[in-house]
Short mmCIF file of C-alpha atoms in Angstrom, two decimals:
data_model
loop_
_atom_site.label_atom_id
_atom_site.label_comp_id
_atom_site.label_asym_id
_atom_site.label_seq_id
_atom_site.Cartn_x
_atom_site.Cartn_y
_atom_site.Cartn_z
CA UNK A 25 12.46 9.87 -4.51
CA UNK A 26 11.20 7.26 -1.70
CA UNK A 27 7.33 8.01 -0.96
CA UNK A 28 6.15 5.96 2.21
CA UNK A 29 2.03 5.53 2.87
CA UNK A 30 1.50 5.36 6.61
CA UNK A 31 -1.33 5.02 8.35
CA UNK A 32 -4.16 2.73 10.74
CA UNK A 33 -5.21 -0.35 9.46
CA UNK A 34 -8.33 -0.66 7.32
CA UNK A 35 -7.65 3.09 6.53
CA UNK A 36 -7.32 2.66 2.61
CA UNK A 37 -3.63 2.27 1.96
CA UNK A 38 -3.54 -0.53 -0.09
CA UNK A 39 -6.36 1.52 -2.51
CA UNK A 40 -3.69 4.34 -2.61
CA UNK A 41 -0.59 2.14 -3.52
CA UNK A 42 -2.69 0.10 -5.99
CA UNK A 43 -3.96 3.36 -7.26
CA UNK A 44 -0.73 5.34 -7.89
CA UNK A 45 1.03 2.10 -9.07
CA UNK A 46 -1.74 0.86 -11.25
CA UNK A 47 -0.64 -2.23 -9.35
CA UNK A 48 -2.88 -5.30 -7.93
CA UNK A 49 -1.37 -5.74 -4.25
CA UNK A 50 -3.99 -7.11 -1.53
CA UNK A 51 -4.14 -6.07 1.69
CA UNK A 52 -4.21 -8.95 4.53
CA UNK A 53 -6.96 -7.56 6.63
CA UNK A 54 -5.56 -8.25 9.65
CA UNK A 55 -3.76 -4.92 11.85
CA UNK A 56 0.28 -5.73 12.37
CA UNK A 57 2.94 -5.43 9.99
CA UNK A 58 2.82 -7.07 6.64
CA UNK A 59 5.39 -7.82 3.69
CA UNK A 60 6.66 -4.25 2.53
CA UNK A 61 5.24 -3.31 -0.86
CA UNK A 62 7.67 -1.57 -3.27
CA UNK A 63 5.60 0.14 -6.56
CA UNK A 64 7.19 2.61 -9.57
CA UNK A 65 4.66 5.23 -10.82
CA UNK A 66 5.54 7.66 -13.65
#
């Protein structure tokens, strides 16, 4: 199953990811497109 998290900048997406993950991405904290993250979660 492919999950994608969408959403306006600064809206908490990165929190999400690194919270379903248990990852340790950062977020760039500028608006625009940034490098796609790809997570597993069981």
């Amino acid at each position: 199953m492919d999950i994608a998290i969408i959403g306006l900048p600064q809206s908490g997406k990165t929190t999400i990811f690194n919270a379903l993950t248990a990852g340790n991405s950062t977020s760039t904290g500028a608006g625009g497109a940034g490098p796609m993250q790809v997570g597993s979660s069981k």
